[in-house]
mmCIF file of C-alpha atoms in Angstrom:
data_model
loop_
_atom_site.group_PDB
_atom_site.id
_atom_site.type_symbol
_atom_site.label_atom_id
_atom_site.label_comp_id
_atom_site.label_asym_id
_atom_site.label_seq_id
_atom_site.Cartn_x
_atom_site.Cartn_y
_atom_site.Cartn_z
ATOM 1 C CA UNK A 1 4.600 -35.918 -23.854
ATOM 2 C CA UNK A 2 5.833 -38.528 -26.306
ATOM 3 C CA UNK A 3 3.756 -40.425 -28.833
ATOM 4 C CA UNK A 4 1.866 -43.583 -27.976
ATOM 5 C CA UNK A 5 4.101 -45.697 -30.244
ATOM 6 C CA UNK A 6 7.257 -44.463 -28.541
ATOM 7 C CA UNK A 7 5.734 -45.183 -25.132
ATOM 8 C CA UNK A 8 4.850 -48.726 -26.188
ATOM 9 C CA UNK A 9 8.323 -49.325 -27.617
ATOM 10 C CA UNK A 10 9.992 -48.032 -24.460
ATOM 11 C CA UNK A 11 7.722 -50.091 -22.238
ATOM 12 C CA UNK A 12 8.344 -53.243 -24.294
ATOM 13 C CA UNK A 13 12.121 -52.845 -24.048
ATOM 14 C CA UNK A 14 11.938 -52.110 -20.316
ATOM 15 C CA UNK A 15 9.604 -55.069 -19.750
ATOM 16 C CA UNK A 16 12.017 -57.378 -21.596
ATOM 17 C CA UNK A 17 14.750 -56.068 -19.304
ATOM 18 C CA UNK A 18 12.544 -56.808 -16.297
ATOM 19 C CA UNK A 19 11.954 -60.401 -17.451
ATOM 20 C CA UNK A 20 15.698 -60.794 -18.008
ATOM 21 C CA UNK A 21 16.382 -59.440 -14.517
ATOM 22 C CA UNK A 22 13.999 -61.989 -13.003
ATOM 23 C CA UNK A 23 15.670 -64.762 -14.995
ATOM 24 C CA UNK A 24 19.155 -63.595 -14.011
ATOM 25 C CA UNK A 25 18.176 -63.557 -10.352
ATOM 26 C CA UNK A 26 17.020 -67.174 -10.481
ATOM 27 C CA UNK A 27 19.683 -68.725 -12.740
ATOM 28 C CA UNK A 28 22.382 -70.799 -10.992
ATOM 29 C CA UNK A 29 25.062 -69.892 -13.541
ATOM 30 C CA UNK A 30 26.626 -66.657 -12.284
ATOM 31 C CA UNK A 31 30.036 -68.337 -12.014
ATOM 32 C CA UNK A 32 31.256 -71.378 -13.964
ATOM 33 C CA UNK A 33 34.260 -73.448 -12.918
ATOM 34 C CA UNK A 34 37.221 -73.138 -15.236
ATOM 35 C CA UNK A 35 38.979 -76.242 -13.905
ATOM 36 C CA UNK A 36 37.969 -79.562 -15.436
ATOM 37 C CA UNK A 37 40.280 -81.904 -13.556
ATOM 38 C CA UNK A 38 42.941 -84.410 -14.494
ATOM 39 C CA UNK A 39 40.653 -87.345 -15.289
ATOM 40 C CA UNK A 40 38.013 -87.255 -18.010
ATOM 41 C CA UNK A 41 36.108 -90.028 -16.210
ATOM 42 C CA UNK A 42 35.467 -87.921 -13.120
ATOM 43 C CA UNK A 43 35.164 -84.551 -14.844
ATOM 44 C CA UNK A 44 32.818 -82.240 -12.979
ATOM 45 C CA UNK A 45 31.748 -78.737 -13.931
ATOM 46 C CA UNK A 46 30.564 -76.462 -11.124
ATOM 47 C CA UNK A 47 28.282 -73.449 -11.396
ATOM 48 C CA UNK A 48 27.338 -70.991 -8.672
ATOM 49 C CA UNK A 49 24.366 -68.684 -8.525
ATOM 50 C CA UNK A 50 22.781 -66.425 -5.951
ATOM 51 C CA UNK A 51 20.682 -69.126 -4.349
ATOM 52 C CA UNK A 52 22.334 -72.465 -5.212
ATOM 53 C CA UNK A 53 25.361 -74.188 -6.643
ATOM 54 C CA UNK A 54 25.252 -77.012 -9.168
ATOM 55 C CA UNK A 55 27.594 -79.788 -10.239
ATOM 56 C CA UNK A 56 27.361 -81.305 -13.715
ATOM 57 C CA UNK A 57 29.109 -84.643 -14.055
ATOM 58 C CA UNK A 58 30.646 -86.121 -17.210
ATOM 59 C CA UNK A 59 27.673 -88.500 -17.374
ATOM 60 C CA UNK A 60 25.389 -85.516 -17.994
ATOM 61 C CA UNK A 61 23.741 -85.570 -14.583
ATOM 62 C CA UNK A 62 23.326 -82.199 -12.892
ATOM 63 C CA UNK A 63 22.858 -81.924 -9.138
ATOM 64 C CA UNK A 64 21.977 -78.596 -7.522
ATOM 65 C CA UNK A 65 22.103 -77.769 -3.819
ATOM 66 C CA UNK A 66 20.532 -74.701 -2.244
ATOM 67 C CA UNK A 67 22.896 -72.804 0.034
ATOM 68 C CA UNK A 68 22.403 -74.043 3.593
ATOM 69 C CA UNK A 69 23.235 -70.729 5.268
ATOM 70 C CA UNK A 70 22.844 -67.245 3.847
ATOM 71 C CA UNK A 71 25.194 -65.802 6.467
ATOM 72 C CA UNK A 72 28.002 -68.112 5.349
ATOM 73 C CA UNK A 73 28.100 -66.648 1.824
ATOM 74 C CA UNK A 74 30.678 -64.119 0.600
ATOM 75 C CA UNK A 75 29.680 -60.472 0.923
ATOM 76 C CA UNK A 76 29.386 -59.998 -2.845
ATOM 77 C CA UNK A 77 26.790 -62.781 -3.067
ATOM 78 C CA UNK A 78 24.833 -61.468 -0.063
ATOM 79 C CA UNK A 79 24.768 -57.965 -1.528
ATOM 80 C CA UNK A 80 23.808 -59.334 -4.943
ATOM 81 C CA UNK A 81 20.892 -61.239 -3.411
ATOM 82 C CA UNK A 82 19.551 -58.124 -1.719
ATOM 83 C CA UNK A 83 20.097 -55.812 -4.690
ATOM 84 C CA UNK A 84 18.673 -58.214 -7.280
ATOM 85 C CA UNK A 85 15.531 -58.848 -5.215
ATOM 86 C CA UNK A 86 15.203 -55.073 -4.745
ATOM 87 C CA UNK A 87 15.635 -54.593 -8.487
ATOM 88 C CA UNK A 88 12.878 -57.110 -9.207
ATOM 89 C CA UNK A 89 10.540 -55.431 -6.709
ATOM 90 C CA UNK A 90 11.195 -51.906 -8.015
ATOM 91 C CA UNK A 91 10.862 -53.071 -11.627
ATOM 92 C CA UNK A 92 7.541 -54.779 -10.803
ATOM 93 C CA UNK A 93 6.250 -51.499 -9.410
ATOM 94 C CA UNK A 94 7.627 -49.707 -12.473
ATOM 95 C CA UNK A 95 5.685 -52.043 -14.770
ATOM 96 C CA UNK A 96 2.430 -51.218 -13.006
ATOM 97 C CA UNK A 97 3.065 -47.473 -12.907
ATOM 98 C CA UNK A 98 4.217 -47.301 -16.522
ATOM 99 C CA UNK A 99 1.141 -49.163 -17.763
ATOM 100 C CA UNK A 100 -1.134 -46.891 -15.732
ATOM 101 C CA UNK A 101 0.588 -43.794 -17.116
ATOM 102 C CA UNK A 102 0.687 -44.748 -20.804
ATOM 103 C CA UNK A 103 -1.600 -42.930 -23.223
ATOM 104 C CA UNK A 104 -3.013 -46.150 -24.652
ATOM 105 C CA UNK A 105 -4.547 -47.228 -21.326
ATOM 106 C CA UNK A 106 -7.936 -46.085 -20.062
ATOM 107 C CA UNK A 107 -6.840 -45.768 -16.433
ATOM 108 C CA UNK A 108 -7.015 -42.102 -15.375
ATOM 109 C CA UNK A 109 -7.728 -40.906 -18.899
ATOM 110 C CA UNK A 110 -7.977 -37.140 -19.067
ATOM 111 C CA UNK A 111 -6.342 -36.762 -15.678
ATOM 112 C CA UNK A 112 -3.478 -34.246 -15.434
ATOM 113 C CA UNK A 113 -1.534 -36.688 -13.225
ATOM 114 C CA UNK A 114 -1.402 -39.444 -15.867
ATOM 115 C CA UNK A 115 1.786 -38.047 -17.406
ATOM 116 C CA UNK A 116 3.407 -37.830 -13.975
ATOM 117 C CA UNK A 117 2.548 -41.473 -13.287
ATOM 118 C CA UNK A 118 4.286 -42.447 -16.541
ATOM 119 C CA UNK A 119 7.364 -40.428 -15.573
ATOM 120 C CA UNK A 120 7.466 -42.037 -12.116
ATOM 121 C CA UNK A 121 7.209 -45.456 -13.804
ATOM 122 C CA UNK A 122 10.128 -44.571 -16.065
ATOM 123 C CA UNK A 123 12.224 -43.361 -13.136
ATOM 124 C CA UNK A 124 11.407 -46.594 -11.288
ATOM 125 C CA UNK A 125 12.610 -48.584 -14.318
ATOM 126 C CA UNK A 126 15.893 -46.656 -14.273
ATOM 127 C CA UNK A 127 16.277 -47.306 -10.539
ATOM 128 C CA UNK A 128 15.526 -51.003 -11.073
ATOM 129 C CA UNK A 129 18.122 -51.143 -13.840
ATOM 130 C CA UNK A 130 20.751 -49.555 -11.603
ATOM 131 C CA UNK A 131 19.912 -51.934 -8.746
ATOM 132 C CA UNK A 132 20.482 -54.800 -11.191
ATOM 133 C CA UNK A 133 23.637 -53.374 -12.778
ATOM 134 C CA UNK A 134 25.580 -52.803 -9.532
ATOM 135 C CA UNK A 135 25.702 -56.431 -8.268
ATOM 136 C CA UNK A 136 26.449 -57.720 -11.750
ATOM 137 C CA UNK A 137 29.475 -55.480 -12.193
ATOM 138 C CA UNK A 138 30.607 -56.276 -8.644
ATOM 139 C CA UNK A 139 30.422 -60.028 -9.333
ATOM 140 C CA UNK A 140 32.213 -59.635 -12.663
ATOM 141 C CA UNK A 141 34.975 -57.779 -10.825
ATOM 142 C CA UNK A 142 35.265 -60.555 -8.214
ATOM 143 C CA UNK A 143 35.342 -63.299 -10.863
ATOM 144 C CA UNK A 144 38.020 -61.551 -12.930
ATOM 145 C CA UNK A 145 40.085 -60.608 -9.867
ATOM 146 C CA UNK A 146 40.086 -64.183 -8.596
ATOM 147 C CA UNK A 147 40.690 -65.664 -12.066
ATOM 148 C CA UNK A 148 43.849 -63.627 -12.620
ATOM 149 C CA UNK A 149 45.125 -64.066 -9.041
ATOM 150 C CA UNK A 150 48.286 -66.213 -9.332
ATOM 151 C CA UNK A 151 48.083 -67.248 -5.674
ATOM 152 C CA UNK A 152 44.735 -69.055 -6.004
ATOM 153 C CA UNK A 153 44.852 -72.671 -7.206
ATOM 154 C CA UNK A 154 43.226 -73.427 -10.559
ATOM 155 C CA UNK A 155 40.572 -75.595 -8.914
ATOM 156 C CA UNK A 156 39.065 -72.561 -7.138
ATOM 157 C CA UNK A 157 38.909 -70.252 -10.154
ATOM 158 C CA UNK A 158 35.658 -69.452 -11.903
ATOM 159 C CA UNK A 159 34.675 -67.768 -15.167
ATOM 160 C CA UNK A 160 31.724 -65.513 -15.891
ATOM 161 C CA UNK A 161 28.503 -67.454 -16.366
ATOM 162 C CA UNK A 162 25.609 -66.910 -18.739
ATOM 163 C CA UNK A 163 23.549 -65.220 -16.051
ATOM 164 C CA UNK A 164 26.018 -62.335 -15.815
ATOM 165 C CA UNK A 165 25.853 -61.713 -19.570
ATOM 166 C CA UNK A 166 22.053 -61.912 -19.554
ATOM 167 C CA UNK A 167 21.921 -59.617 -16.538
ATOM 168 C CA UNK A 168 24.078 -56.927 -18.130
ATOM 169 C CA UNK A 169 21.908 -56.919 -21.255
ATOM 170 C CA UNK A 170 18.733 -56.912 -19.144
ATOM 171 C CA UNK A 171 19.878 -54.040 -16.961
ATOM 172 C CA UNK A 172 20.801 -52.026 -20.044
ATOM 173 C CA UNK A 173 17.346 -52.720 -21.525
ATOM 174 C CA UNK A 174 15.750 -51.557 -18.287
ATOM 175 C CA UNK A 175 17.905 -48.426 -18.217
ATOM 176 C CA UNK A 176 17.109 -47.413 -21.812
#
């Protein structure tokens, strides 16, 4: 198998990806409104996430509301909720398996199955990264499709939020 230093480096990168995936799942900034409005006095910026939407007023006050019905959400958001929670669960399991299978841990030392546990942990990290990557790319596609749709009014168009950028980087870290 690989050296202990390489295992630690790989685990650290994958763990950072896992933390980023958790953060991406919880952030309410998947989509950011691109329409400011005609009056600077009543300017409101809207953000939408998987679990809530927020409005930031020109006074600096931010008000967030949790979605009242999960069944009323668009299919891309419902799928993203399920896939991101699955990604977090699989990545949590991957963290435990990878730690148990690393050479620097005492758990199962000298056991022939220790290397297999590390491999299963790595495969689980890859699966968690894919489960994170799919809803992110799907939401990016929806945002860009709607943004460049000439039929939609400007007030309903959104841009990509910080959570999507963080999620892409996190899923790539988890996949590496």
